[in-house]
Tab-separated table of C-alpha atoms in Angstrom:
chain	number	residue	atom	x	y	z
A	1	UNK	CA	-4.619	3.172	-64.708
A	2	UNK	CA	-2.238	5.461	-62.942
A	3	UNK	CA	0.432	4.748	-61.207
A	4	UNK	CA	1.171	6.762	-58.170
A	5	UNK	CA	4.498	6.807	-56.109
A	6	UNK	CA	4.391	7.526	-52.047
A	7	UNK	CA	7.203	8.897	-50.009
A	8	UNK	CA	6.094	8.405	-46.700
A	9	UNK	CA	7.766	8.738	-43.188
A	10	UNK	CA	6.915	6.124	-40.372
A	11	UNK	CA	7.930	5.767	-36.451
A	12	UNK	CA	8.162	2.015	-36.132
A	13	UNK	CA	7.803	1.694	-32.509
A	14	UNK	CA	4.196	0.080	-31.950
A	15	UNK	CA	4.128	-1.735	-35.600
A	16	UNK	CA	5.259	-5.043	-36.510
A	17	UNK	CA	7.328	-4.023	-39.878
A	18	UNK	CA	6.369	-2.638	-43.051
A	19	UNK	CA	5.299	-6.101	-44.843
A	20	UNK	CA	0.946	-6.580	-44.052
A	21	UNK	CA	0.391	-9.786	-42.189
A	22	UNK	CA	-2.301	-11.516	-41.752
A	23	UNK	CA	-2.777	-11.730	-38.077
A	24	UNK	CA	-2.442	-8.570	-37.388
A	25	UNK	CA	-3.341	-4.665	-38.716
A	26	UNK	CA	-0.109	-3.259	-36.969
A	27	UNK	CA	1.934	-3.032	-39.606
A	28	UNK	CA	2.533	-0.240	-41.677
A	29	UNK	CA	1.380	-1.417	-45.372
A	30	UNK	CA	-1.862	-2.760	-43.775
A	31	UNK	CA	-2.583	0.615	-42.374
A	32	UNK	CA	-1.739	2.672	-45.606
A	33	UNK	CA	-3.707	0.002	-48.006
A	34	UNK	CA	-6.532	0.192	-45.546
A	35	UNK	CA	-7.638	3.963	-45.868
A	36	UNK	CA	-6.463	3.762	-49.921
A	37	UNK	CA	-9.137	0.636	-50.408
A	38	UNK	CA	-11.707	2.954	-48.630
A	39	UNK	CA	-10.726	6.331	-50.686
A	40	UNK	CA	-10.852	4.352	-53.590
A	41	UNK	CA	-13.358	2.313	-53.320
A	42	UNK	CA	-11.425	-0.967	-54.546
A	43	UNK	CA	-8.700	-2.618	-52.844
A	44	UNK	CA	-5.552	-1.412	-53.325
A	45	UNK	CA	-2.157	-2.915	-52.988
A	46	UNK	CA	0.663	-1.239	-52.557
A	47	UNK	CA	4.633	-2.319	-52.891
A	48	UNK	CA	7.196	-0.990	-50.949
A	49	UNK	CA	10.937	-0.094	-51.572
A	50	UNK	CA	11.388	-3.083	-49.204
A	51	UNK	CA	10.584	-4.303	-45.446
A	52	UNK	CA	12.110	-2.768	-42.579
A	53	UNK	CA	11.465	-4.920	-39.457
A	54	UNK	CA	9.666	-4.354	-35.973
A	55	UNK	CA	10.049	-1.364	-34.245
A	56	UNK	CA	12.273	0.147	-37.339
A	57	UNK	CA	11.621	3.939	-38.285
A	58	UNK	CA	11.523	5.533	-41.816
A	59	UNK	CA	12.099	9.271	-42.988
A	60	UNK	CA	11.801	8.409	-46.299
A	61	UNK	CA	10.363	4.935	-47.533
A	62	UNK	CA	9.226	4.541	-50.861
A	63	UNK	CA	6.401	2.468	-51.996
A	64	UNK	CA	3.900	2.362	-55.176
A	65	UNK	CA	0.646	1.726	-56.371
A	66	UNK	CA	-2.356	1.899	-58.879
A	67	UNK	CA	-5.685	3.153	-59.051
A	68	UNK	CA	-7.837	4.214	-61.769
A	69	UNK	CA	-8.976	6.875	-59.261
A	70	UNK	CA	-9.114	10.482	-60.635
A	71	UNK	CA	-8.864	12.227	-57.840
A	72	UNK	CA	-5.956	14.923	-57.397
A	73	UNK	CA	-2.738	14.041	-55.456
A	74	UNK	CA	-3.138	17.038	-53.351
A	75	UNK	CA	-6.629	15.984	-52.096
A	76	UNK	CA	-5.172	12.513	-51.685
A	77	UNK	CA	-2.540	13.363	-49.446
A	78	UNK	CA	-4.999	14.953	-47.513
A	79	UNK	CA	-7.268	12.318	-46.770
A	80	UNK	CA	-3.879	9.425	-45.817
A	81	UNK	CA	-2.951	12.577	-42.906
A	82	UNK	CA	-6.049	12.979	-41.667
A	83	UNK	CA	-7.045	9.323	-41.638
A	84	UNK	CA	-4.004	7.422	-41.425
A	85	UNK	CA	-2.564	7.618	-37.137
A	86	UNK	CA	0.084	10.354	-36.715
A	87	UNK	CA	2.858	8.208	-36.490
A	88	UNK	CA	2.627	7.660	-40.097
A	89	UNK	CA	2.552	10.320	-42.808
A	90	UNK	CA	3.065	10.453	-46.605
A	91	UNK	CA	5.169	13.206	-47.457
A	92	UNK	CA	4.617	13.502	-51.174
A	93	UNK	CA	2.645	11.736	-53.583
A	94	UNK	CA	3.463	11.775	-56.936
A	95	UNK	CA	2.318	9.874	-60.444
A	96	UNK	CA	5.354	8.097	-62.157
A	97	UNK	CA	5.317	5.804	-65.661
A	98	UNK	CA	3.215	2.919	-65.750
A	99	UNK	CA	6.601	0.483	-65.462
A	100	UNK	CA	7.828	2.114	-61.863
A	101	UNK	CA	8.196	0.159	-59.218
A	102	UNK	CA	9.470	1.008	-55.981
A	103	UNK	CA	11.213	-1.849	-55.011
A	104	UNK	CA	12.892	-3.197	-58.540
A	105	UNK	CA	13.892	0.022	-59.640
A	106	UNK	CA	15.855	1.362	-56.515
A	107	UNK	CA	19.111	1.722	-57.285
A	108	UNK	CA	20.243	2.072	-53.483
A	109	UNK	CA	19.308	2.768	-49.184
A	110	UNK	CA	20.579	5.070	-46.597
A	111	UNK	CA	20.438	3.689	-43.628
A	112	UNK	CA	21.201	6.018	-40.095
A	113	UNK	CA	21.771	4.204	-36.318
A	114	UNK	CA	21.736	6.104	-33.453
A	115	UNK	CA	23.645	5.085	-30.480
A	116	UNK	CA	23.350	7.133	-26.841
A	117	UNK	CA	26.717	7.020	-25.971
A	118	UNK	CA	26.266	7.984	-21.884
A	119	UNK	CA	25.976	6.307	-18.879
A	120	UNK	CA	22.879	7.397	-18.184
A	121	UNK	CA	20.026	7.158	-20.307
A	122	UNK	CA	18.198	9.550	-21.642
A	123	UNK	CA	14.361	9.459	-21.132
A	124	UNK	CA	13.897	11.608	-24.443
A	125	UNK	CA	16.133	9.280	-27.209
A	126	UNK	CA	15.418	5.930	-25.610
A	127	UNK	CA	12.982	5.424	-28.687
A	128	UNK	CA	14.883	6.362	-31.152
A	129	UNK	CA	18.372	5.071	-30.054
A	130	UNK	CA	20.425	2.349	-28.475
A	131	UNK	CA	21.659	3.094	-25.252
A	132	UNK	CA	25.347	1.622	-24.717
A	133	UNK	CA	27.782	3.424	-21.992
A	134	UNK	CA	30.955	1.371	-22.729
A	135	UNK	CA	34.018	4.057	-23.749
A	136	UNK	CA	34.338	3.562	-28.246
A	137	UNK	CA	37.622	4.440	-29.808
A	138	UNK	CA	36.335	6.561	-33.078
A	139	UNK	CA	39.158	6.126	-34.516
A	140	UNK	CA	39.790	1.851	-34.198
A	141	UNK	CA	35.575	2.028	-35.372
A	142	UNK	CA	36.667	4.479	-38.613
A	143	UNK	CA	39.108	1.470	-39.788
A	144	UNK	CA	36.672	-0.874	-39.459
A	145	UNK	CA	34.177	1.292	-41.614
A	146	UNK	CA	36.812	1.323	-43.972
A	147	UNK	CA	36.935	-2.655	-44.186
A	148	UNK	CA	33.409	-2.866	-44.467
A	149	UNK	CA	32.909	-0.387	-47.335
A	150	UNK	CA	33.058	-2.321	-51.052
A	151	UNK	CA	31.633	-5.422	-52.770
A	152	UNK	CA	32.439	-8.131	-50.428
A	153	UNK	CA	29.773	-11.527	-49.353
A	154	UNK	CA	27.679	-10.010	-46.357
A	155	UNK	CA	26.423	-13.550	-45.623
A	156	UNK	CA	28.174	-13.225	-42.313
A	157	UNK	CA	26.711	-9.943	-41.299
A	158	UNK	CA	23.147	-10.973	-41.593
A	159	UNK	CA	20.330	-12.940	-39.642
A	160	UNK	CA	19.954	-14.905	-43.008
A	161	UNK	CA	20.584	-19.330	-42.334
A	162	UNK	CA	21.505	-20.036	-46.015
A	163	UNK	CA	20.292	-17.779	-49.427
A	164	UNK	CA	19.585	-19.506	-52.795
A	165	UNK	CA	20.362	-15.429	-54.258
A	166	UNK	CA	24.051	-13.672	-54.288
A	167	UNK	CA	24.109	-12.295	-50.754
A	168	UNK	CA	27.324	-9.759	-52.481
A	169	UNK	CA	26.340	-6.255	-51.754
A	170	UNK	CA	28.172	-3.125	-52.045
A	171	UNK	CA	28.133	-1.036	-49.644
A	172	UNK	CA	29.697	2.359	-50.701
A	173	UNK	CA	29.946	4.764	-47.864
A	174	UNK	CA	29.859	4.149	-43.636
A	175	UNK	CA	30.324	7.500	-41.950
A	176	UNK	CA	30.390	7.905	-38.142
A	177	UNK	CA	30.010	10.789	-36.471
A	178	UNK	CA	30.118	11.838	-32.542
A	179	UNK	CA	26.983	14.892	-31.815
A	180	UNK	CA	27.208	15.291	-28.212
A	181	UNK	CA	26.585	12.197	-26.329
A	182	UNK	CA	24.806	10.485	-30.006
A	183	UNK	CA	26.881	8.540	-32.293
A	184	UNK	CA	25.296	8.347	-35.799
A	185	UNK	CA	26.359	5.593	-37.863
A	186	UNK	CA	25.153	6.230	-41.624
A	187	UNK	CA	25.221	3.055	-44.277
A	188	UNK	CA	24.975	4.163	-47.967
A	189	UNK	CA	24.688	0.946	-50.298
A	190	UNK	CA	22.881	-0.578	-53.124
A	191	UNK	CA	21.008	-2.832	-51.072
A	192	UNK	CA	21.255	-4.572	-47.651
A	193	UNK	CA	20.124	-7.909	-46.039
A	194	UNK	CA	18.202	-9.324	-43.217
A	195	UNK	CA	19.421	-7.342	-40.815
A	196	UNK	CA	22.648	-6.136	-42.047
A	197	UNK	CA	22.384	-2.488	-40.687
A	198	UNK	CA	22.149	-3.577	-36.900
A	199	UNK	CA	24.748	-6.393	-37.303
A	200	UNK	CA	27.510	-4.102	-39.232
A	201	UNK	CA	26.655	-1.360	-36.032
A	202	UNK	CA	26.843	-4.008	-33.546
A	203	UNK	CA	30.058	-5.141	-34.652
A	204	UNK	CA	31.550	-1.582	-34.816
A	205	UNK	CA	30.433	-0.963	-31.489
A	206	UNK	CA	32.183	-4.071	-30.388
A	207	UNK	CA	35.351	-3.164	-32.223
A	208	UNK	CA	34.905	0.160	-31.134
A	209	UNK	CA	35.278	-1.203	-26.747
A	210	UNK	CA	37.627	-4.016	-27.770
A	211	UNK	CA	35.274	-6.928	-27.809
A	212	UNK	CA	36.672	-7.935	-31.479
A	213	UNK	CA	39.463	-7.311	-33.135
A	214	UNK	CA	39.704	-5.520	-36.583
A	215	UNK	CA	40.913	-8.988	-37.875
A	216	UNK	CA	37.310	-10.366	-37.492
A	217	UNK	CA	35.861	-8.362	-40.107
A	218	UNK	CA	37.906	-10.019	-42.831
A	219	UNK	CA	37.131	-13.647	-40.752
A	220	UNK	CA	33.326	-12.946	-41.279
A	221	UNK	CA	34.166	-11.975	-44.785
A	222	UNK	CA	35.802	-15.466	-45.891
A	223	UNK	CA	33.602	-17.696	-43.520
A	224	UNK	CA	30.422	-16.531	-43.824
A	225	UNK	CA	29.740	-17.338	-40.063
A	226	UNK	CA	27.485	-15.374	-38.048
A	227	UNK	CA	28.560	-15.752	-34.860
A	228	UNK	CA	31.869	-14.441	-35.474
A	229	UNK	CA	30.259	-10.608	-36.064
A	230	UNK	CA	28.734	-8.518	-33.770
A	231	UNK	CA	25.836	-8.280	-32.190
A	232	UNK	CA	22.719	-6.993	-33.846
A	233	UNK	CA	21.778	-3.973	-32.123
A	234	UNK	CA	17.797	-3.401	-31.689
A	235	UNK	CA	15.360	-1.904	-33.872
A	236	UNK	CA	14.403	1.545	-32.190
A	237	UNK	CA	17.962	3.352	-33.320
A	238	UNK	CA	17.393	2.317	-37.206
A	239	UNK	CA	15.914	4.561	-39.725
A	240	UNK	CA	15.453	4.494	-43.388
A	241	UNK	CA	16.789	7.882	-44.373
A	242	UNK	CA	16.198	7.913	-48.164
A	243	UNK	CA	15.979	5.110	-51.176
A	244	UNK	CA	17.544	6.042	-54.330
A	245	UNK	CA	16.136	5.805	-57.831
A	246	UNK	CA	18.706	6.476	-61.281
């Protein structure tokens, strides 16, 4: 039994998530497992890094699987291009030890969020970015960044009601950077919740035109309460840049 390890890239717009449902083939696991099962001849499962939601974009998800298929990686890749649609494509494929696994192993996510920053929109990045024309102060949005960044109880900064598990993360770097009219918010961490990304942007853009005050960030921190962060921006402006492995 090998094990193999896929680094694939994704544009999320017409699927519903990674995770395979059952009432629909529009997500991307369904699609990959499909065209393995049929290379392979047996139905093949495979686990990912972890979900990213509706309409979210990858440039470098990681999932897993095994086969006792011989066949060489090369030739494999091959086949996922040519039969998988063009807005999803394994990059590399790769055969690991028998005890990897994508998502228990991952030692931390990058996470990038673009933001159009103009007051018109742009016909070209309205798929892959969040149009908002309100005026940010950088610098007011580079203190918050600074609050965020740690260990703290992210409870507050996710879609989640209630979690039996530690909802603690640490999230170790939030850089923010002005290119042109985009504003690209990067999130470097060792794992993030339900949501988490487009909350902790939402709430930066708010701080960012005044909406909130600086002082919320530590309110959301000690309350836990939801409605007192940002909004969660949408899905189109997220990517998963990279998952890390020790």
């Amino acid at each position: 039994m090998r094990n193999i390890k896929m680094t694939i890239e994704y544009d999320g717009g017409r699927y519903h998530g990674w995770q395979r449902l059952g009432d629909t083939d529009k997500t991307i696991q369904g699609k990959i497992e499909n065209v393995l099962s049929q290379l392979t001849g047996t139905e093949v499962e495979i686990v990912g890094s972890g979900r990213t939601d509706a309409g979210t974009h990858a440039k470098g998800q990681v999932a897993n699987f095994k086969t006792e298929s011989d066949m060489d990686l090369s030739a494999m890749q091959d086949v996922l291009i040519k039969n998988l649609p063009q807005d999803i494509i394994v990059k590399k494929l790769e055969e690991v030890p028998e005890r990897f696994h994508s998502r228990y192993h991952a030692s931390g996510k990058q996470y990038s969020y673009y933001v159009w920053n103009q007051t018109i929109p742009s016909a070209f990045e309205r798929n892959y970015s969040f149009h908002y024309p309100e005026q940010l102060d950088m610098k007011k949005m580079g203190k918050a960044a600074g609050k965020l960044t740690g260990r703290h109880d992210f409870l507050g900064f996710s879609a989640l009601k209630k979690s039996k598990k530690s909802t603690v993360r640490k999230l170790d770097k939030i850089t923010i950077e002005k290119e042109g009219d985009m504003v690209h918010f990067t999130f470097i961490g060792e794992g993030f919740l339900y949501k988490m990304v487009r909350i902790l942007t939402g709430t930066l853009l708010e701080i960012g035109t005044g909406t909130l005050e600086l002082d919320a960030i530590d309110e959301v921190f000690e309350t836990g309460v939801r409605s007192d962060a940002g909004m969660a921006v949408p899905s189109q402006g997220l990517f998963l840049d990279e998952v890390y492995y020790d």
